[in-house]
Amino acid sequence: HASQWPLVVGFHGSGGSANGTVNLLQARADTYGFVLVAIDSRMNSWDATTYGDYGQDIAVINRSLVTVFDKVNADPAKIILEGFSDGATYALGVGITNGDLFTMMVAFSPGFLLPREPHGTPVIFESHGTQDTVLPIDTTSRTIVPILRAEGYTVDYFEFDGPHTVPTAIGDQAVAWAVA
C-alpha cells in the first residue's frame, strides 16, 4: 500500500487561468511531493467572487475531486486549497464553508471574505505585498486576518515588501507549511 499524497487544489486570479497555478506550483509539487489540481473558473473569475454565490465552479471542483481520488492515491485528510488574488478569496470562502473536508488554505493576496458558513477548523496561511496596488493590503489582508482570527481560525500571516504577486520565498514558505 503506497503512501497517500497531499492534494493541492489551486484557484487562479481574476482574468487568469489554471496555467498560472501550474506555473506557480508545478515545480514545488515535484519537489515537495504533492498532487496538484489546477482548475479554470467557468467565467473571468470564480462564481462566488463575481456573483456572490457558488454554482458552476463548485460543480467542476466536485467533479475534479471525484476524478482525482479515482485515479490518484491522494490523502483525503490532507486537501489544501490554494489561490492567488480572486482565487485566494475563493479558496478562503470554499475552505471555511467546507472546513470539514479541506484542512488547510493558502491565500496569496486575497481581496475580501465571501459569505461563509463555517464547518470544521481548517488552518490558514495568508500573505500579501505591502506595495499591492491591485488589492491594497490595508483594506484586504490587514482587515481579513483579524476577522478570521476573531472567528477562531489559526492564521499564519506574512507581509512582504512588494506588489500583487507571489515572491519565490513566500511560495516556498507556503508550500513547506502546507505539506509539513
mmCIF file with all atom_site columns, N, CA, C and O in Angstrom, residues 14-46:
data_model
loop_
_atom_site.group_PDB
_atom_site.id
_atom_site.type_symbol
_atom_site.label_atom_id
_atom_site.label_alt_id
_atom_site.label_comp_id
_atom_site.label_asym_id
_atom_site.label_entity_id
_atom_site.label_seq_id
_atom_site.pdbx_PDB_ins_code
_atom_site.Cartn_x
_atom_site.Cartn_y
_atom_site.Cartn_z
_atom_site.occupancy
_atom_site.B_iso_or_equiv
_atom_site.pdbx_formal_charge
_atom_site.auth_seq_id
_atom_site.auth_comp_id
_atom_site.auth_asym_id
_atom_site.auth_atom_id
_atom_site.pdbx_PDB_model_num
ATOM 1   N N  . SER A 1 14 ? -8.377  36.637 -10.979 1.00 0.00 ? 14 SER A N  1
ATOM 2   C CA . SER A 1 14 ? -9.328  37.135 -11.968 1.00 0.00 ? 14 SER A CA 1
ATOM 3   C C  . SER A 1 14 ? -8.640  37.351 -13.312 1.00 0.00 ? 14 SER A C  1
ATOM 4   O O  . SER A 1 14 ? -7.561  37.927 -13.378 1.00 0.00 ? 14 SER A O  1
ATOM 5   N N  . GLY A 1 15 ? -9.277  36.854 -14.366 1.00 0.00 ? 15 GLY A N  1
ATOM 6   C CA . GLY A 1 15 ? -8.721  37.000 -15.695 1.00 0.00 ? 15 GLY A CA 1
ATOM 7   C C  . GLY A 1 15 ? -7.606  36.019 -16.009 1.00 0.00 ? 15 GLY A C  1
ATOM 8   O O  . GLY A 1 15 ? -7.099  35.988 -17.117 1.00 0.00 ? 15 GLY A O  1
ATOM 9   N N  . GLY A 1 16 ? -7.223  35.212 -15.025 1.00 0.00 ? 16 GLY A N  1
ATOM 10  C CA . GLY A 1 16 ? -6.151  34.243 -15.215 1.00 0.00 ? 16 GLY A CA 1
ATOM 11  C C  . GLY A 1 16 ? -6.680  32.899 -15.647 1.00 0.00 ? 16 GLY A C  1
ATOM 12  O O  . GLY A 1 16 ? -7.827  32.757 -16.075 1.00 0.00 ? 16 GLY A O  1
ATOM 13  N N  . SER A 1 17 ? -5.818  31.905 -15.532 1.00 0.00 ? 17 SER A N  1
ATOM 14  C CA . SER A 1 17 ? -6.206  30.546 -15.894 1.00 0.00 ? 17 SER A CA 1
ATOM 15  C C  . SER A 1 17 ? -5.453  29.558 -15.023 1.00 0.00 ? 17 SER A C  1
ATOM 16  O O  . SER A 1 17 ? -4.548  29.933 -14.275 1.00 0.00 ? 17 SER A O  1
ATOM 17  N N  . ALA A 1 18 ? -5.810  28.305 -15.160 1.00 0.00 ? 18 ALA A N  1
ATOM 18  C CA . ALA A 1 18 ? -5.138  27.246 -14.412 1.00 0.00 ? 18 ALA A CA 1
ATOM 19  C C  . ALA A 1 18 ? -3.641  27.221 -14.715 1.00 0.00 ? 18 ALA A C  1
ATOM 20  O O  . ALA A 1 18 ? -2.848  26.790 -13.883 1.00 0.00 ? 18 ALA A O  1
ATOM 21  N N  . ASN A 1 19 ? -3.242  27.711 -15.886 1.00 0.00 ? 19 ASN A N  1
ATOM 22  C CA . ASN A 1 19 ? -1.815  27.755 -16.226 1.00 0.00 ? 19 ASN A CA 1
ATOM 23  C C  . ASN A 1 19 ? -1.018  28.574 -15.214 1.00 0.00 ? 19 ASN A C  1
ATOM 24  O O  . ASN A 1 19 ? 0.127   28.239 -14.911 1.00 0.00 ? 19 ASN A O  1
ATOM 25  N N  . GLY A 1 20 ? -1.611  29.634 -14.684 1.00 0.00 ? 20 GLY A N  1
ATOM 26  C CA . GLY A 1 20 ? -0.932  30.433 -13.672 1.00 0.00 ? 20 GLY A CA 1
ATOM 27  C C  . GLY A 1 20 ? -0.652  29.625 -12.416 1.00 0.00 ? 20 GLY A C  1
ATOM 28  O O  . GLY A 1 20 ? 0.424   29.726 -11.822 1.00 0.00 ? 20 GLY A O  1
ATOM 29  N N  . THR A 1 21 ? -1.619  28.812 -12.022 1.00 0.00 ? 21 THR A N  1
ATOM 30  C CA . THR A 1 21 ? -1.444  27.943 -10.851 1.00 0.00 ? 21 THR A CA 1
ATOM 31  C C  . THR A 1 21 ? -0.366  26.904 -11.127 1.00 0.00 ? 21 THR A C  1
ATOM 32  O O  . THR A 1 21 ? 0.497   26.648 -10.282 1.00 0.00 ? 21 THR A O  1
ATOM 33  N N  . VAL A 1 22 ? -0.401  26.319 -12.315 1.00 0.00 ? 22 VAL A N  1
ATOM 34  C CA . VAL A 1 22 ? 0.605   25.319 -12.685 1.00 0.00 ? 22 VAL A CA 1
ATOM 35  C C  . VAL A 1 22 ? 1.991   25.948 -12.683 1.00 0.00 ? 22 VAL A C  1
ATOM 36  O O  . VAL A 1 22 ? 2.948   25.391 -12.124 1.00 0.00 ? 22 VAL A O  1
ATOM 37  N N  . ASN A 1 23 ? 2.120   27.142 -13.275 1.00 0.00 ? 23 ASN A N  1
ATOM 38  C CA . ASN A 1 23 ? 3.412   27.822 -13.306 1.00 0.00 ? 23 ASN A CA 1
ATOM 39  C C  . ASN A 1 23 ? 3.929   28.113 -11.901 1.00 0.00 ? 23 ASN A C  1
ATOM 40  O O  . ASN A 1 23 ? 5.124   28.011 -11.640 1.00 0.00 ? 23 ASN A O  1
ATOM 41  N N  . LEU A 1 24 ? 3.038   28.471 -10.997 1.00 0.00 ? 24 LEU A N  1
ATOM 42  C CA . LEU A 1 24 ? 3.423   28.795 -9.627  1.00 0.00 ? 24 LEU A CA 1
ATOM 43  C C  . LEU A 1 24 ? 3.817   27.551 -8.830  1.00 0.00 ? 24 LEU A C  1
ATOM 44  O O  . LEU A 1 24 ? 4.765   27.576 -8.060  1.00 0.00 ? 24 LEU A O  1
ATOM 45  N N  . LEU A 1 25 ? 3.097   26.443 -9.029  1.00 0.00 ? 25 LEU A N  1
ATOM 46  C CA . LEU A 1 25 ? 3.232   25.311 -8.105  1.00 0.00 ? 25 LEU A CA 1
ATOM 47  C C  . LEU A 1 25 ? 3.795   24.014 -8.672  1.00 0.00 ? 25 LEU A C  1
ATOM 48  O O  . LEU A 1 25 ? 4.164   23.137 -7.893  1.00 0.00 ? 25 LEU A O  1
ATOM 49  N N  . GLN A 1 26 ? 3.876   23.836 -9.975  1.00 0.00 ? 26 GLN A N  1
ATOM 50  C CA . GLN A 1 26 ? 4.271   22.537 -10.511 1.00 0.00 ? 26 GLN A CA 1
ATOM 51  C C  . GLN A 1 26 ? 5.647   22.080 -10.034 1.00 0.00 ? 26 GLN A C  1
ATOM 52  O O  . GLN A 1 26 ? 5.806   20.947 -9.589  1.00 0.00 ? 26 GLN A O  1
ATOM 53  N N  . ALA A 1 27 ? 6.640   22.947 -10.110 1.00 0.00 ? 27 ALA A N  1
ATOM 54  C CA . ALA A 1 27 ? 7.979   22.553 -9.655  1.00 0.00 ? 27 ALA A CA 1
ATOM 55  C C  . ALA A 1 27 ? 7.971   22.231 -8.164  1.00 0.00 ? 27 ALA A C  1
ATOM 56  O O  . ALA A 1 27 ? 8.644   21.292 -7.720  1.00 0.00 ? 27 ALA A O  1
ATOM 57  N N  . ARG A 1 28 ? 7.180   22.971 -7.412  1.00 0.00 ? 28 ARG A N  1
ATOM 58  C CA . ARG A 1 28 ? 7.087   22.708 -5.973  1.00 0.00 ? 28 ARG A CA 1
ATOM 59  C C  . ARG A 1 28 ? 6.374   21.383 -5.702  1.00 0.00 ? 28 ARG A C  1
ATOM 60  O O  . ARG A 1 28 ? 6.698   20.681 -4.752  1.00 0.00 ? 28 ARG A O  1
ATOM 61  N N  . ALA A 1 29 ? 5.402   21.026 -6.536  1.00 0.00 ? 29 ALA A N  1
ATOM 62  C CA . ALA A 1 29 ? 4.715   19.733 -6.392  1.00 0.00 ? 29 ALA A CA 1
ATOM 63  C C  . ALA A 1 29 ? 5.721   18.602 -6.558  1.00 0.00 ? 29 ALA A C  1
ATOM 64  O O  . ALA A 1 29 ? 5.704   17.626 -5.801  1.00 0.00 ? 29 ALA A O  1
ATOM 65  N N  . ASP A 1 30 ? 6.592   18.737 -7.536  1.00 0.00 ? 30 ASP A N  1
ATOM 66  C CA . ASP A 1 30 ? 7.612   17.716 -7.766  1.00 0.00 ? 30 ASP A CA 1
ATOM 67  C C  . ASP A 1 30 ? 8.602   17.661 -6.604  1.00 0.00 ? 30 ASP A C  1
ATOM 68  O O  . ASP A 1 30 ? 8.983   16.579 -6.151  1.00 0.00 ? 30 ASP A O  1
ATOM 69  N N  . THR A 1 31 ? 9.011   18.822 -6.108  1.00 0.00 ? 31 THR A N  1
ATOM 70  C CA . THR A 1 31 ? 9.996   18.888 -5.023  1.00 0.00 ? 31 THR A CA 1
ATOM 71  C C  . THR A 1 31 ? 9.426   18.410 -3.693  1.00 0.00 ? 31 THR A C  1
ATOM 72  O O  . THR A 1 31 ? 10.055  17.630 -2.982  1.00 0.00 ? 31 THR A O  1
ATOM 73  N N  . TYR A 1 32 ? 8.228   18.883 -3.347  1.00 0.00 ? 32 TYR A N  1
ATOM 74  C CA . TYR A 1 32 ? 7.653   18.602 -2.033  1.00 0.00 ? 32 TYR A CA 1
ATOM 75  C C  . TYR A 1 32 ? 6.763   17.359 -2.011  1.00 0.00 ? 32 TYR A C  1
ATOM 76  O O  . TYR A 1 32 ? 6.360   16.917 -0.944  1.00 0.00 ? 32 TYR A O  1
ATOM 77  N N  . GLY A 1 33 ? 6.413   16.834 -3.171  1.00 0.00 ? 33 GLY A N  1
ATOM 78  C CA . GLY A 1 33 ? 5.632   15.610 -3.226  1.00 0.00 ? 33 GLY A CA 1
ATOM 79  C C  . GLY A 1 33 ? 4.156   15.785 -2.911  1.00 0.00 ? 33 GLY A C  1
ATOM 80  O O  . GLY A 1 33 ? 3.667   15.302 -1.896  1.00 0.00 ? 33 GLY A O  1
ATOM 81  N N  . PHE A 1 34 ? 3.450   16.502 -3.764  1.00 0.00 ? 34 PHE A N  1
ATOM 82  C CA . PHE A 1 34 ? 2.001   16.597 -3.626  1.00 0.00 ? 34 PHE A CA 1
ATOM 83  C C  . PHE A 1 34 ? 1.354   16.562 -5.000  1.00 0.00 ? 34 PHE A C  1
ATOM 84  O O  . PHE A 1 34 ? 1.999   16.808 -6.015  1.00 0.00 ? 34 PHE A O  1
ATOM 85  N N  . VAL A 1 35 ? 0.076   16.222 -5.020  1.00 0.00 ? 35 VAL A N  1
ATOM 86  C CA . VAL A 1 35 ? -0.706  16.213 -6.245  1.00 0.00 ? 35 VAL A CA 1
ATOM 87  C C  . VAL A 1 35 ? -1.285  17.615 -6.421  1.00 0.00 ? 35 VAL A C  1
ATOM 88  O O  . VAL A 1 35 ? -1.827  18.187 -5.477  1.00 0.00 ? 35 VAL A O  1
ATOM 89  N N  . LEU A 1 36 ? -1.171  18.152 -7.619  1.00 0.00 ? 36 LEU A N  1
ATOM 90  C CA . LEU A 1 36 ? -1.687  19.487 -7.912  1.00 0.00 ? 36 LEU A CA 1
ATOM 91  C C  . LEU A 1 36 ? -2.857  19.379 -8.875  1.00 0.00 ? 36 LEU A C  1
ATOM 92  O O  . LEU A 1 36 ? -2.743  18.768 -9.933  1.00 0.00 ? 36 LEU A O  1
ATOM 93  N N  . VAL A 1 37 ? -3.973  19.983 -8.487  1.00 0.00 ? 37 VAL A N  1
ATOM 94  C CA . VAL A 1 37 ? -5.131  20.092 -9.356  1.00 0.00 ? 37 VAL A CA 1
ATOM 95  C C  . VAL A 1 37 ? -5.365  21.582 -9.586  1.00 0.00 ? 37 VAL A C  1
ATOM 96  O O  . VAL A 1 37 ? -5.627  22.325 -8.640  1.00 0.00 ? 37 VAL A O  1
ATOM 97  N N  . ALA A 1 38 ? -5.209  22.013 -10.822 1.00 0.00 ? 38 ALA A N  1
ATOM 98  C CA . ALA A 1 38 ? -5.413  23.416 -11.174 1.00 0.00 ? 38 ALA A CA 1
ATOM 99  C C  . ALA A 1 38 ? -6.677  23.503 -12.023 1.00 0.00 ? 38 ALA A C  1
ATOM 100 O O  . ALA A 1 38 ? -6.803  22.809 -13.025 1.00 0.00 ? 38 ALA A O  1
ATOM 101 N N  . ILE A 1 39 ? -7.608  24.324 -11.597 1.00 0.00 ? 39 ILE A N  1
ATOM 102 C CA . ILE A 1 39 ? -8.924  24.395 -12.218 1.00 0.00 ? 39 ILE A CA 1
ATOM 103 C C  . ILE A 1 39 ? -9.137  25.786 -12.813 1.00 0.00 ? 39 ILE A C  1
ATOM 104 O O  . ILE A 1 39 ? -8.745  26.786 -12.214 1.00 0.00 ? 39 ILE A O  1
ATOM 105 N N  . ASP A 1 40 ? -9.767  25.829 -13.989 1.00 0.00 ? 40 ASP A N  1
ATOM 106 C CA . ASP A 1 40 ? -10.176 27.099 -14.586 1.00 0.00 ? 40 ASP A CA 1
ATOM 107 C C  . ASP A 1 40 ? -11.579 27.449 -14.100 1.00 0.00 ? 40 ASP A C  1
ATOM 108 O O  . ASP A 1 40 ? -12.457 26.578 -14.070 1.00 0.00 ? 40 ASP A O  1
ATOM 109 N N  . SER A 1 41 ? -11.787 28.721 -13.765 1.00 0.00 ? 41 SER A N  1
ATOM 110 C CA . SER A 1 41 ? -13.146 29.176 -13.463 1.00 0.00 ? 41 SER A CA 1
ATOM 111 C C  . SER A 1 41 ? -13.955 29.142 -14.756 1.00 0.00 ? 41 SER A C  1
ATOM 112 O O  . SER A 1 41 ? -13.396 29.198 -15.856 1.00 0.00 ? 41 SER A O  1
ATOM 113 N N  . ARG A 1 42 ? -15.270 29.054 -14.632 1.00 0.00 ? 42 ARG A N  1
ATOM 114 C CA . ARG A 1 42 ? -16.131 28.998 -15.821 1.00 0.00 ? 42 ARG A CA 1
ATOM 115 C C  . ARG A 1 42 ? -16.194 30.358 -16.510 1.00 0.00 ? 42 ARG A C  1
ATOM 116 O O  . ARG A 1 42 ? -16.413 30.436 -17.704 1.00 0.00 ? 42 ARG A O  1
ATOM 117 N N  . MET A 1 43 ? -16.058 31.433 -15.774 1.00 0.00 ? 43 MET A N  1
ATOM 118 C CA . MET A 1 43 ? -16.125 32.792 -16.315 1.00 0.00 ? 43 MET A CA 1
ATOM 119 C C  . MET A 1 43 ? -14.749 33.451 -16.145 1.00 0.00 ? 43 MET A C  1
ATOM 120 O O  . MET A 1 43 ? -13.773 32.777 -15.911 1.00 0.00 ? 43 MET A O  1
ATOM 121 N N  . ASN A 1 44 ? -14.716 34.776 -16.174 1.00 0.00 ? 44 ASN A N  1
ATOM 122 C CA . ASN A 1 44 ? -13.486 35.534 -15.993 1.00 0.00 ? 44 ASN A CA 1
ATOM 123 C C  . ASN A 1 44 ? -12.882 35.324 -14.603 1.00 0.00 ? 44 ASN A C  1
ATOM 124 O O  . ASN A 1 44 ? -11.680 35.387 -14.429 1.00 0.00 ? 44 ASN A O  1
ATOM 125 N N  . SER A 1 45 ? -13.749 35.103 -13.619 1.00 0.00 ? 45 SER A N  1
ATOM 126 C CA . SER A 1 45 ? -13.304 34.813 -12.265 1.00 0.00 ? 45 SER A CA 1
ATOM 127 C C  . SER A 1 45 ? -14.261 33.798 -11.655 1.00 0.00 ? 45 SER A C  1
ATOM 128 O O  . SER A 1 45 ? -15.143 33.272 -12.330 1.00 0.00 ? 45 SER A O  1
ATOM 129 N N  . TRP A 1 46 ? -14.110 33.526 -10.383 1.00 0.00 ? 46 TRP A N  1
ATOM 130 C CA . TRP A 1 46 ? -14.861 32.477 -9.687  1.00 0.00 ? 46 TRP A CA 1
ATOM 131 C C  . TRP A 1 46 ? -16.288 32.919 -9.396  1.00 0.00 ? 46 TRP A C  1
ATOM 132 O O  . TRP A 1 46 ? -16.538 34.083 -9.092  1.00 0.00 ? 46 TRP A O  1
#
